[in-house]
């Protein structure tokens, strides 16, 4: 089924937290839309994603959740979308959508599907009734598999063979009356998916393209905006302030991150509890302004993560892949997004380039990593000062 074994898969699902939710009320979707989407899902083909995206109103998303794990050389990402109301298909209530991408040396393994509030045997019976002549095979004591390619059934607790596969999997979730229904496929069986320009391999569509959320802003939205490294981040961060809880704000005086001479001042924000976003545990935020002769030279801002710098660098390369794919890597954990001659600069300043960069480095605080964005003043539009940190975090 996957690259790291069934037991670890369940632990990742539980860590995501998308399963430990109360059963929502029942939605009232268009029956034909739901059946069309679900039948496309049972075929484990790419056209399912287009149909799901067009039926967003029939699959009411409550929130997006993301869990990432990197244990070299295997990287996996799990995305969950709990529904605000269950969606019924033949009296089987679906309470969430989930998808998993495992990237291994031999290629990607892709899983996507639903959480059903029924026992596995009941779900199997429902699917077999919808697929004339289909019969699931038992896999250990954990669940069932319906191979959609002519090959023997596999144990879901073992490493995947280096071969092409496409299957429907039904197995018990975190409790006996909750079931995962997944399509599982090797990347070569999903050739119609878009190719990640950075890795050259197939990727599942982002859940944000498949579902529509209520008009709310959360910590992951803020971190996503951060990956763009531009002033729009601060508006998004202020809108998400409620997600960061209690904070402590202190002044900060440090050396310039770009090594240039001048005065650097700013603020450091410490969160009372770590805030998890895209697999990183964020413990604080920092913003620093570099001035020379009283005028702004550069802005630096970003988060402190309670993670190894390698994981933070991996997150940045994955999360900001679209941006970083066009960037120049200038060193370990450093990317130059944009450089150009400085506008209206004279003297020594005219010899320096304007820049917009990402930087991942160990923090001066033990066991923490800084994930920073930096930009020269002429890359920041009309922005001449940072917003007050209290306006970004305090409620």
C-alpha positions as CSV (number, residue, x, y, z in Angstrom):
1,X,0.0,0.0,0.0
2,X,2.7,2.5,0.9
3,X,6.3,3.0,1.6
4,X,6.5,3.0,5.3
5,X,4.1,0.3,6.4
6,X,0.5,0.2,7.7
7,X,1.2,0.8,11.3
8,X,3.1,4.0,10.7
9,X,0.4,5.1,8.3
10,X,-2.2,4.8,11.0
11,X,0.0,6.8,13.4
12,X,0.4,9.5,10.9
13,X,-3.4,9.6,10.4
14,X,-3.9,9.9,14.1
15,X,-1.3,12.7,14.4
16,X,-3.1,14.6,11.8
17,X,-6.2,14.7,14.1
18,X,-8.7,14.6,11.3
19,X,-10.3,11.4,12.7
20,X,-10.8,12.5,16.3
21,X,-13.8,14.6,15.5
22,X,-17.5,14.3,16.5
23,X,-19.8,13.0,13.9
24,X,-21.2,16.0,12.0
25,X,-24.8,16.5,10.9
26,X,-25.9,15.1,7.6
27,X,-25.5,17.2,4.5
28,X,-28.1,17.5,1.8
29,X,-26.1,17.2,-1.4
30,X,-27.2,16.6,-4.9
31,X,-27.6,12.8,-5.0
32,X,-26.5,12.4,-8.6
33,X,-23.4,14.6,-8.0
34,X,-22.3,12.5,-5.0
35,X,-22.8,9.2,-6.8
36,X,-21.0,10.4,-9.9
37,X,-18.0,11.6,-7.8
38,X,-17.9,8.4,-5.7
39,X,-18.2,6.1,-8.7
40,X,-15.3,7.9,-10.4
41,X,-13.3,7.5,-7.1
42,X,-13.9,3.7,-7.2
43,X,-12.2,3.6,-10.6
44,X,-9.1,5.2,-9.1
45,X,-8.6,7.4,-12.1
46,X,-7.5,11.0,-12.4
47,X,-10.8,12.3,-13.6
48,X,-12.1,11.8,-10.1
49,X,-10.3,15.0,-9.0
50,X,-11.9,17.2,-11.6
51,X,-15.4,15.8,-10.7
52,X,-14.7,16.4,-7.0
53,X,-13.6,20.0,-7.6
54,X,-16.8,20.7,-9.5
55,X,-18.9,19.2,-6.7
56,X,-17.5,21.3,-3.9
57,X,-20.9,22.3,-2.6
58,X,-21.8,18.6,-2.1
59,X,-18.7,17.9,0.0
60,X,-18.8,20.7,2.6
61,X,-15.2,21.1,3.9
62,X,-14.7,22.3,7.5
63,X,-11.0,22.9,7.5
64,X,-7.7,21.8,5.9
65,X,-5.2,19.8,7.9
66,X,-1.6,18.8,6.9
67,X,0.9,16.5,8.4
68,X,4.4,16.1,6.9
69,X,7.1,13.6,7.9
70,X,10.6,13.3,6.5
71,X,12.9,10.4,7.4
72,X,15.5,10.4,4.7
73,X,15.2,9.3,2.0
74,X,11.4,8.9,2.4
75,X,9.2,12.0,2.6
76,X,5.4,11.8,3.1
77,X,2.7,14.3,3.2
78,X,-0.8,13.6,4.5
79,X,-3.7,16.1,3.9
80,X,-7.1,15.8,5.6
81,X,-10.3,17.6,5.0
82,X,-13.0,16.9,7.7
83,X,-16.5,17.6,6.4
84,X,-18.8,20.0,8.3
85,X,-21.6,17.5,7.5
86,X,-21.5,13.8,6.5
87,X,-22.1,12.9,2.9
88,X,-24.1,9.7,2.5
89,X,-23.5,7.2,-0.2
90,X,-25.9,4.1,-0.1
91,X,-26.4,4.7,3.7
92,X,-22.6,4.9,4.3
93,X,-21.8,8.3,5.8
94,X,-18.5,9.8,4.6
95,X,-17.0,12.2,7.2
96,X,-13.7,13.3,5.7
97,X,-11.5,13.3,2.6
98,X,-7.8,12.3,3.0
99,X,-4.8,12.0,0.6
100,X,-1.3,10.9,1.1
101,X,1.9,11.4,-1.0
102,X,4.9,9.3,-0.3
103,X,8.1,10.2,-2.2
104,X,10.7,7.4,-2.3
105,X,13.9,6.8,-4.3
106,X,11.9,4.5,-6.6
107,X,9.1,7.0,-7.2
108,X,5.9,8.4,-5.7
109,X,3.2,6.3,-4.1
110,X,-0.2,8.1,-4.1
111,X,-3.2,7.4,-1.8
112,X,-6.5,9.3,-1.7
113,X,-10.0,8.6,-0.5
114,X,-12.6,9.0,2.3
115,X,-13.2,8.2,5.9
116,X,-16.5,6.3,6.4
117,X,-18.4,6.0,9.7
118,X,-19.0,2.3,9.2
119,X,-17.2,-1.0,9.8
120,X,-14.9,-2.2,7.0
121,X,-17.2,-5.2,6.1
122,X,-20.2,-2.8,5.7
123,X,-18.1,-0.6,3.4
124,X,-16.9,-3.5,1.3
125,X,-20.5,-4.8,0.9
126,X,-21.6,-1.3,-0.3
127,X,-18.7,-1.0,-2.8
128,X,-19.2,-4.6,-4.2
129,X,-22.9,-3.8,-4.7
130,X,-21.9,-0.7,-6.8
131,X,-19.2,-2.6,-8.8
132,X,-20.9,-5.5,-10.4
133,X,-18.7,-8.7,-10.1
134,X,-16.1,-7.1,-7.9
135,X,-14.8,-9.1,-4.9
136,X,-12.4,-7.8,-2.3
137,X,-9.6,-10.0,-1.0
138,X,-8.7,-10.0,2.7
139,X,-5.3,-8.5,3.6
140,X,-4.0,-9.9,7.0
141,X,-6.5,-9.0,9.7
142,X,-6.5,-5.3,8.9
143,X,-8.7,-4.8,5.8
144,X,-9.5,-5.6,2.2
145,X,-8.0,-4.9,-1.2
146,X,-9.6,-4.9,-4.7
147,X,-6.9,-4.9,-7.3
148,X,-7.7,-2.9,-10.3
149,X,-4.7,-4.3,-12.2
150,X,-4.1,-8.0,-12.9
151,X,-1.7,-9.0,-10.1
152,X,-1.9,-10.8,-6.7
153,X,-3.2,-9.0,-3.6
154,X,-0.5,-7.6,-1.3
155,X,-0.2,-7.3,2.4
156,X,-0.8,-3.7,3.4
157,X,1.9,-4.0,6.2
158,X,4.8,-4.6,3.8
159,X,6.9,-2.3,1.6
160,X,5.5,-1.8,-1.9
161,X,7.1,-3.7,-4.8
162,X,8.9,-1.8,-7.4
163,X,6.1,-2.4,-9.9
164,X,3.0,-0.6,-11.3
165,X,-0.1,-1.0,-9.1
166,X,-3.6,0.5,-8.7
167,X,-5.9,-0.8,-6.0
168,X,-8.9,0.0,-3.8
169,X,-8.1,-0.5,-0.1
170,X,-10.7,-0.7,2.7
171,X,-9.3,-1.0,6.3
172,X,-10.2,-0.2,9.9
173,X,-9.4,3.2,11.2
174,X,-8.8,4.5,14.7
175,X,-11.8,2.6,16.0
176,X,-13.9,-0.4,14.8
177,X,-16.8,1.6,13.4
178,X,-14.6,4.0,11.3
179,X,-13.1,2.9,8.0
180,X,-10.6,4.3,5.5
181,X,-11.4,3.9,1.8
182,X,-8.4,4.6,-0.3
183,X,-7.2,4.4,-3.8
184,X,-3.6,3.4,-3.9
185,X,-1.5,3.8,-7.1
186,X,2.1,4.1,-8.2
187,X,3.0,7.3,-10.0
188,X,3.2,5.7,-13.4
189,X,-0.5,4.8,-13.2
190,X,-1.4,8.4,-12.8
191,X,0.3,9.9,-15.8
192,X,-2.5,12.5,-16.3
193,X,-1.6,14.2,-13.0
194,X,0.4,17.4,-13.1
195,X,4.2,17.0,-12.8
196,X,6.0,18.8,-10.1
197,X,8.6,21.0,-12.0
198,X,11.0,20.7,-9.1
199,X,11.1,16.9,-8.7
200,X,9.9,15.9,-12.2
201,X,7.4,13.5,-10.6
202,X,3.6,13.3,-10.3
203,X,1.8,15.1,-7.5
204,X,-1.8,14.9,-6.2
205,X,-3.8,18.1,-6.6
206,X,-3.7,20.3,-3.5
207,X,-6.8,20.0,-1.3
208,X,-7.3,23.7,-1.6
209,X,-8.1,23.1,-5.3
210,X,-10.7,20.4,-4.5
211,X,-12.6,22.0,-1.7
212,X,-13.9,25.4,-0.6
213,X,-13.5,26.4,3.1
214,X,-15.6,28.9,5.0
215,X,-14.1,32.4,5.0
216,X,-11.6,31.9,7.8
217,X,-7.8,32.4,8.0
218,X,-5.6,30.1,10.0
219,X,-1.9,29.5,10.8
220,X,-1.3,27.5,7.7
221,X,-2.7,30.3,5.6
222,X,-0.2,32.6,7.3
223,X,2.7,30.2,6.7
224,X,1.6,29.8,3.1
225,X,1.6,33.6,2.6
226,X,5.0,33.7,4.2
227,X,6.4,31.4,1.5
228,X,5.7,34.1,-1.0
229,X,8.1,36.5,0.7
230,X,6.3,39.8,0.1
231,X,4.4,42.4,2.1
232,X,1.0,40.7,1.6
233,X,2.1,38.3,4.3
234,X,1.5,40.8,7.1
235,X,-2.2,41.3,6.3
236,X,-2.7,37.5,6.3
237,X,-0.8,37.1,9.6
238,X,-2.9,39.8,11.3
239,X,-6.1,38.0,10.1
240,X,-4.8,34.7,11.6
241,X,-3.8,36.2,15.0
242,X,-6.4,34.2,16.9
243,X,-4.7,30.9,15.9
244,X,-1.4,31.8,17.7
245,X,-2.8,32.1,21.2
246,X,-1.0,34.0,24.0
247,X,2.3,35.6,23.1
248,X,5.2,37.4,24.7
249,X,6.7,40.3,22.7
250,X,10.2,41.6,23.4
251,X,12.6,44.0,21.6
252,X,15.4,42.5,19.5
253,X,18.9,43.8,18.7
254,X,21.0,41.6,16.5
255,X,23.5,41.6,13.7
256,X,22.2,42.0,10.2
257,X,21.3,38.6,8.7
258,X,22.9,39.7,5.4
259,X,26.1,40.6,7.1
260,X,25.9,44.3,6.1
261,X,27.0,47.2,8.4
262,X,24.3,49.2,10.0
263,X,21.7,49.3,12.8
264,X,19.4,46.3,13.1
265,X,16.4,46.5,15.5
266,X,13.1,44.6,15.7
267,X,10.9,42.4,17.8
268,X,10.8,38.8,18.8
269,X,7.4,37.1,19.6
270,X,7.3,33.9,21.7
271,X,4.2,31.7,21.5
272,X,2.9,30.3,24.9
273,X,2.4,26.9,23.1
274,X,4.0,25.7,19.8
275,X,1.7,26.2,16.8
276,X,1.9,23.4,14.2
277,X,1.8,24.4,10.5
278,X,2.7,22.1,7.6
279,X,4.6,19.7,9.8
280,X,6.7,22.3,11.6
281,X,6.2,23.2,15.3
282,X,6.4,27.0,15.3
283,X,7.6,28.5,18.7
284,X,7.9,32.2,17.8
285,X,8.2,34.9,15.2
286,X,10.9,37.5,14.5
287,X,11.0,40.8,12.5
288,X,14.1,42.9,12.0
289,X,14.7,46.1,10.1
290,X,18.2,47.0,9.0
291,X,18.9,50.7,8.8
292,X,21.8,52.8,7.6
293,X,22.0,56.5,8.2
294,X,18.5,56.3,9.6
295,X,17.0,54.9,6.4
296,X,15.7,51.4,5.9
297,X,18.0,49.1,4.0
298,X,16.4,45.7,4.4
299,X,13.5,43.9,6.1
300,X,13.9,40.4,7.6
301,X,11.0,38.4,9.1
302,X,10.0,34.8,9.8
303,X,9.4,32.1,12.3
304,X,11.3,30.0,14.8
305,X,10.7,26.3,14.4
306,X,11.3,23.6,17.0
307,X,12.7,21.3,14.3
308,X,16.0,20.3,12.8
309,X,17.1,22.9,10.2
310,X,17.1,20.1,7.6
311,X,13.4,19.5,8.0
312,X,12.7,23.3,7.8
313,X,14.8,23.5,4.6
314,X,12.9,20.5,3.2
315,X,9.6,22.2,4.1
316,X,10.6,25.4,2.3
317,X,11.7,23.6,-0.8
318,X,8.4,21.7,-0.9
319,X,6.0,24.4,0.2
320,X,7.5,27.2,-1.9
321,X,8.3,24.9,-4.8
322,X,6.6,27.2,-7.4
323,X,8.5,30.2,-6.2
324,X,11.8,28.5,-5.5
325,X,11.7,26.6,-8.7
326,X,12.7,29.9,-10.3
327,X,15.2,30.8,-7.6
328,X,18.9,30.5,-7.4
329,X,20.2,28.4,-4.6
330,X,23.1,30.3,-3.1
331,X,24.1,27.9,-0.4
332,X,22.7,25.3,2.0
333,X,19.3,26.6,3.1
334,X,19.6,29.8,1.1
335,X,17.7,30.8,-2.0
336,X,17.7,34.1,-3.9
337,X,14.2,34.7,-5.3
338,X,15.0,37.9,-7.1
339,X,18.0,40.2,-7.5
340,X,18.4,43.4,-9.6
341,X,20.2,46.7,-9.5
342,X,19.0,49.1,-6.9
343,X,16.8,51.9,-8.0
344,X,17.9,55.5,-7.3
345,X,21.0,54.3,-5.4
346,X,24.2,56.3,-5.4
347,X,27.7,55.7,-4.2
348,X,28.5,52.4,-2.6
349,X,24.9,51.4,-2.5
350,X,24.7,51.5,-6.3
351,X,27.2,48.6,-6.4
352,X,25.0,46.3,-4.3
353,X,22.0,44.4,-5.6
354,X,18.5,44.6,-4.4
355,X,17.4,41.2,-3.2
356,X,14.5,39.0,-2.0
357,X,15.7,35.8,-0.4
358,X,14.9,32.9,1.9
359,X,17.2,31.7,4.6
360,X,17.1,28.7,6.9
361,X,19.6,28.7,9.7
362,X,20.1,27.4,13.3
363,X,18.8,29.9,15.8
364,X,20.9,31.5,18.6
365,X,18.4,29.8,20.9
366,X,19.2,26.1,21.5
367,X,17.4,23.4,19.4
368,X,15.5,26.0,17.3
369,X,15.7,26.9,13.6
370,X,15.1,30.3,12.0
371,X,13.1,30.3,8.8
372,X,13.5,33.8,7.4
373,X,12.6,35.9,4.4
374,X,14.6,39.0,3.6
375,X,14.1,41.8,1.1
376,X,15.8,45.1,0.5
377,X,13.7,48.2,1.1
378,X,13.1,48.8,-2.7
379,X,11.6,45.3,-3.0
380,X,8.9,46.2,-0.4
381,X,6.8,48.7,-2.4
382,X,5.4,51.5,-0.2
383,X,6.3,49.7,3.1
384,X,8.8,51.7,5.1
385,X,8.3,50.2,8.6
386,X,7.1,46.8,10.0
387,X,3.6,46.6,11.5
388,X,3.6,46.7,15.3
389,X,3.9,43.1,16.5
390,X,1.0,43.6,18.8
391,X,-1.3,44.3,15.8
392,X,-0.1,41.0,14.3
393,X,-0.6,38.8,17.3
394,X,-2.4,40.3,20.3
395,X,-6.1,39.8,20.4
